PDB file of C-alpha atoms in Angstrom:
ATOM      1  CA  MET U  24      -3.291  -6.010   8.445  1.00 81.00           C
ATOM      2  CA  VAL U  25      -5.993  -4.927   6.057  1.00 85.00           C
ATOM      3  CA  GLU U  26      -9.311  -3.725   7.373  1.00 87.00           C
ATOM      4  CA  ASP U  27     -12.732  -4.351   5.814  1.00 86.00           C
ATOM      5  CA  SER U  28     -12.749  -0.646   4.754  1.00 89.00           C
ATOM      6  CA  CYS U  29     -10.415  -1.647   1.875  1.00 89.00           C
ATOM      7  CA  THR U  30     -12.115  -0.600  -1.379  1.00 90.00           C
ATOM      8  CA  GLN U  31      -9.882  -2.762  -3.611  1.00 89.00           C
ATOM      9  CA  CYS U  32      -8.768   0.330  -5.473  1.00 90.00           C
ATOM     10  CA  GLY U  33      -5.302  -1.145  -6.254  1.00 89.00           C
ATOM     11  CA  VAL U  34      -3.252   1.833  -5.104  1.00 92.00           C
ATOM     12  CA  CYS U  35      -1.348  -0.291  -2.638  1.00 92.00           C
ATOM     13  CA  ALA U  36      -0.333  -2.823  -5.286  1.00 91.00           C
ATOM     14  CA  SER U  37       0.777  -0.109  -7.672  1.00 91.00           C
ATOM     15  CA  VAL U  38       2.951   1.706  -5.140  1.00 92.00           C
ATOM     16  CA  CYS U  39       4.658  -1.464  -3.804  1.00 92.00           C
ATOM     17  CA  PRO U  40       8.176  -1.485  -5.283  1.00 91.00           C
ATOM     18  CA  VAL U  41       8.671  -5.245  -4.850  1.00 91.00           C
ATOM     19  CA  GLY U  42       5.230  -6.472  -5.994  1.00 90.00           C
ATOM     20  CA  ASN U  43       4.330  -7.751  -2.553  1.00 91.00           C
ATOM     21  CA  ILE U  44       0.640  -6.908  -2.953  1.00 91.00           C
ATOM     22  CA  ALA U  45      -1.818  -8.429  -5.372  1.00 89.00           C
ATOM     23  CA  MET U  46      -5.519  -8.004  -5.898  1.00 82.00           C
ATOM     24  CA  ASP U  47      -7.357 -11.315  -5.195  1.00 77.00           C
ATOM     25  CA  ASP U  48     -10.281 -11.483  -7.615  1.00 72.00           C
ATOM     26  CA  LYS U  49     -11.707 -14.664  -5.809  1.00 75.00           C
ATOM     27  CA  ASN U  50     -12.506 -12.998  -2.509  1.00 74.00           C
ATOM     28  CA  GLY U  51     -12.312  -9.303  -3.520  1.00 71.00           C
ATOM     29  CA  LYS U  52      -9.459  -8.536  -1.103  1.00 79.00           C
ATOM     30  CA  ILE U  53      -5.800  -7.819  -1.451  1.00 85.00           C
ATOM     31  CA  SER U  54      -3.318 -10.494  -0.730  1.00 83.00           C
ATOM     32  CA  LEU U  55       0.146  -9.938   0.793  1.00 83.00           C
ATOM     33  CA  SER U  56       3.150 -12.157   0.154  1.00 87.00           C
ATOM     34  CA  ASP U  57       6.432 -12.318   2.129  1.00 89.00           C
ATOM     35  CA  ARG U  58       8.581  -9.971   0.097  1.00 89.00           C
ATOM     36  CA  CYS U  59       7.761  -6.789   2.084  1.00 89.00           C
ATOM     37  CA  PHE U  60      10.735  -4.734   3.124  1.00 87.00           C
ATOM     38  CA  MET U  61       8.744  -2.264   5.153  1.00 88.00           C
ATOM     39  CA  CYS U  62       8.811   0.857   2.977  1.00 89.00           C
ATOM     40  CA  PHE U  63       5.186   1.533   4.030  1.00 89.00           C
ATOM     41  CA  ALA U  64       4.217   3.044   0.692  1.00 91.00           C
ATOM     42  CA  CYS U  65       1.047   1.017   0.786  1.00 92.00           C
ATOM     43  CA  VAL U  66       0.193   2.262   4.247  1.00 92.00           C
ATOM     44  CA  HIS U  67       0.779   5.856   3.496  1.00 91.00           C
ATOM     45  CA  HIS U  68      -0.929   5.940   0.058  1.00 93.00           C
ATOM     46  CA  CYS U  69      -4.059   3.860   0.855  1.00 93.00           C
ATOM     47  CA  PRO U  70      -6.899   6.299   0.152  1.00 92.00           C
ATOM     48  CA  SER U  71      -9.185   4.500   2.580  1.00 92.00           C
ATOM     49  CA  ASN U  72      -6.638   4.161   5.405  1.00 92.00           C
ATOM     50  CA  ALA U  73      -7.308   0.389   5.478  1.00 91.00           C
ATOM     51  CA  ILE U  74      -3.757  -0.942   5.765  1.00 90.00           C
ATOM     52  CA  HIS U  75      -2.121  -0.960   9.141  1.00 88.00           C
ATOM     53  CA  ILE U  76       1.008  -2.201  10.731  1.00 85.00           C
ATOM     54  CA  LYS U  77       0.878  -4.457  13.739  1.00 85.00           C
ATOM     55  CA  GLY U  78       1.191  -2.417  16.908  1.00 86.00           C
ATOM     56  CA  GLU U  79       0.553   0.849  15.030  1.00 84.00           C
ATOM     57  CA  VAL U  80       0.150   3.764  17.466  1.00 83.00           C
ATOM     58  CA  SER U  81      -1.216   6.416  15.116  1.00 83.00           C
ATOM     59  CA  ARG U  82      -3.518   6.296  12.063  1.00 83.00           C
ATOM     60  CA  ASN U  83      -1.792   9.443  10.723  1.00 86.00           C
ATOM     61  CA  ARG U  84      -0.242   9.110   7.316  1.00 88.00           C
ATOM     62  CA  PHE U  85       2.582  10.972   5.532  1.00 87.00           C
ATOM     63  CA  ARG U  86       2.816  11.844   1.923  1.00 84.00           C
ATOM     64  CA  ASN U  87       5.780  13.671   0.515  1.00 87.00           C
ATOM     65  CA  SER U  88       4.286  16.687  -1.233  1.00 88.00           C
ATOM     66  CA  ASN U  89       7.222  16.689  -3.651  1.00 89.00           C
ATOM     67  CA  VAL U  90       6.559  13.201  -5.017  1.00 88.00           C
ATOM     68  CA  LYS U  91       3.299  12.544  -6.969  1.00 90.00           C
ATOM     69  CA  LEU U  92       1.606   9.206  -6.730  1.00 89.00           C
ATOM     70  CA  SER U  93       1.764   8.846 -10.479  1.00 91.00           C
ATOM     71  CA  GLU U  94       5.556   9.189 -10.318  1.00 89.00           C
ATOM     72  CA  ILE U  95       5.793   6.343  -7.798  1.00 88.00           C
ATOM     73  CA  VAL U  96       3.633   4.144  -9.962  1.00 87.00           C
ATOM     74  CA  LYS U  97       5.562   4.973 -13.075  1.00 88.00           C
ATOM     75  CA  ALA U  98       8.925   4.217 -11.346  1.00 84.00           C
ATOM     76  CA  ASN U  99       7.667   0.935 -10.089  1.00 80.00           C
ATOM     77  CA  SER U 100       6.373  -0.095 -13.531  1.00 76.00           C
ATOM     78  CA  GLN U 101       9.875   0.589 -15.020  1.00 64.00           C
ATOM     79  CA  GLY U 102      11.596  -1.547 -12.471  1.00 54.00           C
ATOM     80  CA  ASN U 103      13.731   1.413 -11.278  1.00 46.00           C
ATOM     81  CA  ILE U 104      13.315   0.768  -7.600  1.00 44.00           C
TER      82      ILE U 104
END
């Protein structure tokens, strides 16, 4: 689920290792397809905390301090994941 607080920054699309998320220019929102394998990178890296999992109990997010966002994006763009 994507809340209205989504700023369309594109971080979610860039961290998704399977290309499940796309920016929809027509309505200014992100669109999700059916390839998600529940890695939750989009959930944990959304800067506006706008992406949520159905039945989510906590809005807390985790980021591994040893892995930079730029490293995830670079790995995804190379097809290494």
